[in-house]
Coordinates of C-alpha atoms and ligand atoms in Angstrom, one line a residue:
M56 CA -24.8 1.7 338.4
Q57 CA -26.9 -0.8 337.1
S58 CA -25.7 -4.4 336.1
K59 CA -26.6 -4.1 332.4
D60 CA -24.3 -1.1 332.2
L61 CA -21.3 -3.0 333.7
L62 CA -22.1 -6.1 331.5
Q63 CA -21.9 -3.8 328.5
L64 CA -18.7 -2.3 329.8
A65 CA -17.3 -5.7 330.4
E66 CA -18.4 -6.6 326.7
Q67 CA -16.9 -3.5 325.1
Y68 CA -13.6 -3.2 327.0
G69 CA -12.9 -6.9 327.9
S70 CA -12.2 -8.4 331.2
P71 CA -10.9 -7.9 333.8
L72 CA -12.0 -4.4 334.3
Y73 CA -12.2 -1.9 336.7
V74 CA -15.2 0.5 336.5
Y75 CA -15.7 3.7 338.6
D76 CA -19.0 5.5 339.0
A77 CA -18.5 9.3 339.1
A78 CA -21.7 10.2 340.6
K79 CA -21.1 8.0 343.6
I80 CA -17.7 9.6 344.2
Q81 CA -19.4 13.0 344.0
S82 CA -22.2 12.1 346.2
Q83 CA -19.7 10.9 349.0
Y84 CA -17.8 14.3 348.5
N85 CA -21.0 16.1 348.9
R86 CA -22.3 14.0 351.9
L87 CA -19.1 14.7 353.9
S88 CA -19.2 18.5 353.0
K89 CA -22.8 18.4 354.2
A90 CA -22.1 16.8 357.4
F91 CA -19.4 19.4 358.3
S92 CA -21.3 22.5 356.9
K93 CA -21.4 24.1 360.3
V94 CA -17.6 24.5 359.9
N95 CA -16.6 27.7 358.3
K96 CA -13.5 26.5 356.8
L97 CA -13.6 22.8 355.7
R98 CA -11.0 21.2 353.5
I99 CA -11.3 17.7 352.0
N100 CA -8.1 16.5 350.8
Y101 CA -8.6 13.1 348.9
A102 CA -5.9 10.6 349.9
M103 CA -5.0 9.5 346.4
K104 CA -3.2 6.4 347.2
A105 CA -6.8 4.7 347.3
L106 CA -7.1 5.4 343.5
S107 CA -4.6 7.3 341.7
N108 CA -5.8 7.4 338.3
V109 CA -5.4 11.0 336.9
A110 CA -9.1 11.3 335.6
I111 CA -10.2 10.4 339.3
L112 CA -7.8 13.3 340.5
Q113 CA -9.3 15.5 338.0
L114 CA -12.9 14.6 339.0
L115 CA -12.4 15.4 342.5
Q116 CA -10.4 18.5 341.8
E117 CA -13.5 19.9 340.0
M118 CA -15.6 19.2 343.1
G119 CA -13.1 21.7 345.2
S120 CA -11.0 18.8 346.5
G121 CA -7.5 18.9 347.7
L122 CA -5.0 16.1 347.6
D123 CA -3.2 14.1 350.3
T124 CA -0.1 12.5 349.0
V125 CA 2.3 10.0 350.6
S126 CA 5.3 10.0 348.0
I127 CA 6.8 12.6 345.8
Q128 CA 5.5 10.6 342.7
E129 CA 2.1 11.2 344.0
V130 CA 2.8 14.8 344.4
M131 CA 3.8 14.7 340.7
L132 CA 0.7 12.9 339.7
G133 CA -1.2 15.6 341.5
L134 CA 0.4 18.4 339.7
H135 CA 0.0 16.8 336.6
A136 CA -3.6 16.3 337.0
G137 CA -3.8 20.2 337.5
Y138 CA -4.0 20.7 341.3
E139 CA -2.1 24.0 342.7
P140 CA 0.7 23.0 344.9
D141 CA -1.0 24.7 347.8
R142 CA -3.7 22.4 347.5
I143 CA -1.5 19.4 347.9
F144 CA -0.6 18.0 351.4
Y145 CA 2.4 15.6 351.7
T146 CA 2.2 13.1 354.4
P147 CA 5.0 10.6 354.0
N148 CA 6.2 8.1 356.4
G149 CA 10.0 7.3 357.0
V150 CA 11.0 9.0 353.6
S151 CA 14.5 10.9 353.3
L152 CA 15.1 14.3 354.1
E153 CA 16.1 14.9 350.4
E154 CA 12.8 14.1 349.3
I155 CA 11.0 16.1 351.8
E156 CA 13.4 19.0 350.6
E157 CA 12.3 18.3 346.8
V158 CA 8.5 18.4 347.5
N159 CA 9.2 21.4 349.7
A160 CA 10.6 23.0 346.8
M161 CA 7.5 22.3 344.5
G162 CA 5.4 24.6 347.2
V163 CA 3.6 21.6 348.5
Q164 CA 2.5 21.5 352.3
I165 CA 5.0 19.4 354.3
N166 CA 3.5 17.1 357.2
I167 CA 6.5 15.7 359.3
D168 CA 6.2 12.5 361.2
N169 CA 9.3 12.1 363.2
L170 CA 11.5 14.2 365.3
S171 CA 14.7 13.5 363.6
I172 CA 13.5 15.0 360.3
L173 CA 11.7 17.6 362.2
E174 CA 15.0 18.9 363.7
Q175 CA 17.0 18.7 360.5
F176 CA 14.4 20.3 358.4
G177 CA 13.6 23.0 361.2
T178 CA 17.1 23.8 361.3
K179 CA 17.7 24.1 357.5
Y180 CA 14.4 25.8 356.6
P181 CA 12.9 27.7 359.7
H182 CA 10.6 29.6 357.7
V183 CA 8.9 27.0 355.9
P184 CA 5.2 26.5 357.4
V185 CA 5.3 22.9 358.5
C186 CA 2.4 20.4 359.6
I187 CA 3.4 17.9 362.3
R188 CA 1.7 14.3 362.4
I189 CA 1.0 13.4 365.9
N190 CA 0.3 10.0 367.0
P191 CA -2.4 9.9 369.7
H192 CA -2.2 6.2 370.4
V193 CA -5.8 5.5 369.9
M194 CA -6.2 1.7 369.1
A195 CA -8.4 1.9 366.0
G196 CA -8.9 0.3 362.6
G197 CA -10.1 -2.8 361.1
N198 CA -7.0 -4.7 360.8
A199 CA -3.4 -4.8 362.3
N200 CA -2.0 -3.5 358.8
I201 CA -4.2 -0.6 358.6
S202 CA -4.3 0.4 362.2
V203 CA -1.6 3.0 362.5
G204 CA -2.1 4.8 365.6
H205 CA -1.2 2.4 368.5
I206 CA 1.7 2.7 370.9
D207 CA 4.1 0.6 368.9
S208 CA 3.1 2.1 365.4
K209 CA 5.7 3.7 363.3
F210 CA 3.3 6.5 362.2
G211 CA 3.4 9.9 363.7
I212 CA 5.2 11.6 366.6
S213 CA 3.9 10.2 370.1
V214 CA 1.8 12.6 371.8
H215 CA 3.9 11.6 375.0
Q216 CA 7.1 13.2 373.2
L217 CA 5.1 16.8 373.1
P218 CA 7.7 18.3 375.4
H219 CA 10.5 17.4 373.3
L220 CA 8.6 18.3 370.0
V221 CA 8.0 21.6 371.5
R222 CA 11.7 21.9 372.4
I223 CA 12.7 21.3 368.8
V224 CA 10.4 23.9 367.7
E225 CA 11.4 26.5 370.0
N226 CA 15.3 25.8 369.4
T227 CA 14.7 26.1 365.4
K228 CA 12.2 28.8 365.6
M229 CA 10.3 26.7 362.9
N230 CA 6.7 27.7 361.8
I231 CA 4.2 25.0 362.7
V232 CA 0.8 25.8 360.9
G233 CA -0.8 22.5 361.2
I234 CA -1.5 19.6 363.5
H235 CA -2.3 16.3 361.8
M236 CA -3.4 12.7 363.0
H237 CA -4.5 9.7 361.2
T238 CA -5.3 6.6 363.4
G239 CA -6.0 4.1 360.8
S240 CA -8.7 2.7 358.4
D241 CA -12.1 1.4 359.3
I242 CA -12.9 3.6 362.2
L243 CA -16.2 2.6 363.5
D244 CA -16.8 4.2 366.8
I245 CA -17.4 7.8 366.8
E246 CA -16.4 8.2 370.3
V247 CA -13.1 6.7 369.6
F248 CA -12.6 9.3 366.8
L249 CA -13.9 12.0 369.1
Y250 CA -11.4 10.8 372.0
A251 CA -8.5 11.0 369.5
A252 CA -9.7 14.5 368.5
E253 CA -9.4 15.8 372.2
I254 CA -5.9 14.6 372.2
L255 CA -5.2 16.6 369.2
F256 CA -6.8 19.8 370.5
D257 CA -5.0 19.5 373.6
A258 CA -1.4 19.2 371.8
A259 CA -2.6 22.0 369.5
K260 CA -2.6 24.3 372.5
S261 CA 1.2 24.1 372.4
F262 CA 1.5 25.9 369.2
K263 CA 0.7 29.7 368.6
N264 CA 0.4 30.0 364.8
L265 CA -1.7 27.2 363.6
E266 CA -3.9 27.6 360.7
F267 CA -5.3 24.1 360.7
L268 CA -6.2 21.0 362.3
D269 CA -6.2 17.6 360.0
F270 CA -8.1 14.8 361.4
G271 CA -6.8 12.5 358.8
S272 CA -9.3 9.8 357.6
G273 CA -10.1 6.1 358.4
F274 CA -14.0 6.4 357.8
K275 CA -15.5 2.8 357.4
V276 CA -17.6 2.1 354.7
P277 CA -20.0 -0.8 354.3
Y278 CA -18.4 -3.8 352.4
K279 CA -21.3 -6.1 352.8
K280 CA -25.2 -5.9 352.6
D281 CA -26.2 -4.3 355.9
D282 CA -22.6 -3.7 356.9
I283 CA -22.2 -1.1 359.4
E284 CA -20.3 2.1 358.6
T285 CA -19.0 5.2 360.1
D286 CA -22.0 7.5 361.0
I287 CA -20.5 10.6 359.1
E288 CA -23.5 12.6 359.9
E289 CA -23.4 12.1 363.5
L290 CA -19.6 12.5 363.6
G291 CA -20.3 15.8 361.6
K292 CA -22.6 17.1 364.3
K293 CA -20.6 16.2 367.4
L294 CA -17.0 17.3 365.9
S295 CA -18.1 20.3 364.1
K296 CA -19.6 21.6 367.5
R297 CA -16.5 20.7 369.5
F298 CA -14.0 22.0 366.7
N299 CA -16.0 25.3 366.6
A300 CA -15.7 25.9 370.3
F301 CA -11.9 24.9 370.2
C302 CA -11.5 27.7 367.8
V303 CA -13.1 30.2 370.2
E304 CA -10.7 28.8 373.0
Y305 CA -7.8 29.0 370.6
G306 CA -8.7 32.6 369.6
K307 CA -8.5 31.9 365.9
E308 CA -10.8 30.4 363.1
L309 CA -9.0 27.4 361.9
T310 CA -9.5 25.3 358.9
L311 CA -10.7 21.5 359.6
I312 CA -9.0 19.2 357.1
F313 CA -10.1 15.5 356.3
E314 CA -8.2 13.4 354.1
P315 CA -10.4 10.4 353.0
G316 CA -9.4 7.8 350.5
K317 CA -11.9 5.0 351.0
F318 CA -14.8 7.0 351.8
L319 CA -14.7 8.9 348.5
V320 CA -13.9 6.0 346.1
S321 CA -14.4 2.4 347.6
E322 CA -18.1 2.2 347.1
A323 CA -17.8 3.7 343.4
G324 CA -15.6 0.9 342.3
Y325 CA -16.7 -2.3 340.4
F326 CA -14.0 -5.1 339.5
L327 CA -15.5 -7.4 336.7
A328 CA -13.9 -10.7 335.9
K329 CA -14.9 -13.6 334.0
V330 CA -15.3 -17.0 335.1
N331 CA -12.9 -19.4 333.3
V332 CA -13.6 -22.5 335.0
V333 CA -16.1 -24.0 337.4
K334 CA -14.6 -26.7 339.2
Q335 CA -16.3 -29.3 341.6
T336 CA -13.9 -31.0 343.9
T337 CA -15.1 -33.5 346.7
S338 CA -16.1 -30.8 349.2
T339 CA -16.2 -27.5 347.1
V340 CA -17.2 -25.7 344.0
F341 CA -14.6 -23.5 342.8
A342 CA -15.3 -20.5 340.5
G343 CA -12.0 -19.8 338.8
I344 CA -11.8 -16.2 337.3
D345 CA -9.5 -14.5 334.8
S346 CA -7.9 -12.6 337.5
G347 CA -5.9 -13.0 340.8
F348 CA -4.3 -11.1 343.6
N349 CA -2.4 -9.4 341.1
H350 CA -5.5 -7.3 340.3
L351 CA -7.3 -7.4 343.8
I352 CA -5.2 -8.4 346.7
R353 CA -7.4 -6.9 349.6
P354 CA -9.1 -10.3 350.3
M355 CA -5.9 -12.1 350.6
F356 CA -3.8 -9.1 352.1
Y357 CA -6.5 -7.9 354.7
G358 CA -8.9 -10.6 354.8
S359 CA -11.4 -8.3 353.2
Q360 CA -14.7 -9.4 352.1
H361 CA -16.0 -7.8 348.8
H362 CA -19.3 -8.5 347.9
I363 CA -19.6 -10.7 344.7
E364 CA -22.4 -10.7 342.3
N365 CA -23.2 -12.9 339.2
I366 CA -24.1 -10.0 336.8
S367 CA -24.5 -12.3 333.9
H368 CA -27.2 -14.6 335.8
P369 CA -28.3 -12.6 338.6
K370 CA -31.6 -14.6 339.1
G371 CA -30.1 -17.9 339.1
K372 CA -30.5 -20.2 342.3
E373 CA -28.0 -19.4 344.8
R374 CA -25.4 -22.0 345.6
F375 CA -22.1 -21.9 347.7
Y376 CA -18.9 -21.1 345.8
S377 CA -15.0 -20.5 346.7
V378 CA -14.3 -17.7 344.2
V379 CA -10.5 -18.2 343.3
G380 CA -7.9 -16.6 340.9
Y381 CA -5.4 -17.8 338.1
I382 CA -2.3 -17.1 340.1
C383 CA 0.0 -20.3 340.8
E384 CA -0.6 -20.1 344.5
T385 CA -3.5 -19.9 346.8
D386 CA -5.7 -16.8 345.9
T387 CA -9.0 -16.8 347.4
F388 CA -11.3 -14.1 346.7
A389 CA -14.3 -15.5 348.9
N390 CA -14.9 -18.9 350.7
N391 CA -18.1 -20.5 350.5
R392 CA -20.0 -17.4 349.3
R393 CA -23.6 -17.6 348.2
I394 CA -23.8 -16.6 344.6
S395 CA -26.5 -17.0 341.8
E396 CA -25.4 -20.3 340.0
I397 CA -22.2 -19.6 338.1
K398 CA -21.7 -20.8 334.5
E399 CA -18.3 -20.7 332.6
G400 CA -18.2 -17.3 330.9
D401 CA -20.3 -15.5 333.5
I402 CA -19.0 -12.1 334.7
L403 CA -18.7 -11.5 338.3
S404 CA -18.7 -8.0 339.9
F405 CA -16.8 -7.2 342.8
R406 CA -18.2 -4.4 345.1
N407 CA -16.1 -1.8 346.7
A408 CA -13.3 -2.1 344.3
G409 CA -12.5 1.7 344.1
A410 CA -10.2 2.1 347.0
Y411 CA -6.8 0.0 347.3
C412 CA -7.6 -2.2 344.6
F413 CA -6.1 -1.1 341.2
S414 CA -3.9 1.1 343.2
M415 CA -2.0 -2.1 344.7
A416 CA -2.2 -4.3 341.3
S417 CA 1.0 -5.6 340.0
N418 CA 1.9 -7.5 337.0
Y419 CA 2.8 -10.8 339.1
N420 CA 2.7 -13.8 337.0
S421 CA 3.4 -11.3 334.0
R422 CA -0.1 -10.5 333.6
Y423 CA -1.3 -7.3 332.2
K424 CA -2.8 -4.9 334.5
P425 CA -6.6 -4.2 333.9
A426 CA -8.0 -1.1 332.0
E427 CA -10.0 1.3 334.0
V428 CA -13.4 3.0 333.1
L429 CA -14.8 5.9 334.3
W430 CA -18.8 6.0 334.3
M431 CA -20.0 9.4 333.7
N432 CA -23.4 10.7 332.6
G433 CA -24.7 7.5 331.5
E434 CA -21.4 6.8 329.5
G435 CA -18.2 4.9 330.0
H436 CA -14.9 6.8 329.6
L437 CA -11.8 4.8 329.3
I438 CA -9.3 6.5 331.7
R439 CA -6.7 3.7 331.4
A440 CA -5.9 1.4 328.6
H441 CA -5.5 -2.4 329.0
E442 CA -1.6 -3.1 329.1
T443 CA 0.0 -4.8 326.2
F444 CA 3.2 -6.9 325.8
E445 CA 5.3 -3.8 325.4
D446 CA 4.6 -2.7 328.9
L447 CA 6.0 -5.8 330.4
L448 CA 9.0 -5.2 328.5
K449 CA 9.3 -1.7 329.2
N450 CA 12.6 -0.8 331.0
Q451 CA 13.9 -4.3 330.7
I452 CA 17.2 -4.6 329.3
S453 CA 17.9 -8.1 327.5
L454 CA 21.5 -9.5 327.6
P455 CA 23.5 -9.1 324.3
V456 CA 22.9 -12.3 322.6
T457 CA 26.5 -13.3 322.6
T458 CA 26.5 -13.0 326.5
A459 CA 23.3 -14.8 327.0
T460 CA 24.7 -18.0 325.1
V461 CA 27.9 -18.3 327.0
Ligands
LIG295 C1 -4.1 6.2 353.8 C2 -4.1 7.4 354.3 C3 -5.4 8.1 354.4 C4 -6.7 7.5 354.0 O1 -7.3 6.6 354.4 P1 -8.6 5.9 354.3 O2 -8.9 4.8 355.2 O3 -8.6 5.4 352.8 O4 -9.6 7.1 354.3 C5 -5.6 9.5 354.9 N1 -4.4 10.1 355.3 C6 -3.1 9.2 355.6 C7 -2.0 10.0 356.0 C8 -3.1 8.1 355.0 O5 -1.8 7.6 354.9

């Protein structure tokens, strides 16, 4: 997308604003498919928690994507967007048996990640095809909060508990059709990924009726200029070869599944915010924008570095700025960042704002959540309206006047 288009959208829809470039989502999807074209049965399930706008779900569905969901509400959104239940995977963590039963009744593929629920579910529904989430205990991921495969992680059934797991499956006679792993976000080292895959292959041999292996996600995308990223093409080459060999060994052609979130949508997103104030202190020049961690929390929550451009004046002399929000506590988007000279009223564009940005937004400080626009075929399509005061009051119940004045 070009800056002039972003500027025009900010003018048309106001700021702050999220903009997503459909072509980038499509090219990432095609890139992943192509990298694994040597695998006959490949399925990509978009991890919708990254960005759950229904229009984005529809865009990916049209491309042939399935969905990876982590809550019953995500399943409902997926169904609403038009996905067939059998194209939806449900990969929750620590949810109740009741919620799993409800999702199962919708015809969605269940993925179970602990022995307690596995035993209860298998006893009640021995014929339902179930996938199991294994924790291979491979340390991966860019940040402690998004690394989920280590030994003390709450995610998945430890691969060391395989004997107990197999015992439960035998006792309940339940139908295990898939094995899954997801070791965390921002995996860089392909060898680490391949190593974890070997653990999954090994575990898979304990189950006779498998139909698929799900390798999760965690692909790293570039966040800054010249930033490193997962080499998808190289991973595709190596893992496809190994996967096909495993299928021969297993005696059946299995489906290979990935469930990327960030990889598909991160780089497609732009967050546009206006500079309210430029404030010079004794040590720092602050650029205060009309947003905060209520709209984009990744820099504060994960220490993420989102590249920031001044798209109103891209050619100005570069200076150092601390870009901060308007929330009434410290909310720093960037410290001492070189940005083209900023004037009040300029629009700043934050890159990589597709994944875990709007979907983590809140109404903190009673601010409205921003609008979302999908840029497709050279045109902006509003896919979520800006909130209004009614949205803040929705579901709130005022006290009757008499009580309030007591
Ligand atoms: C969050 C999540 C993903 C997606 O991870 P990304 O890093 O966004 O690709 C995939 N699978 C599961 C089970 C997840 O929880």
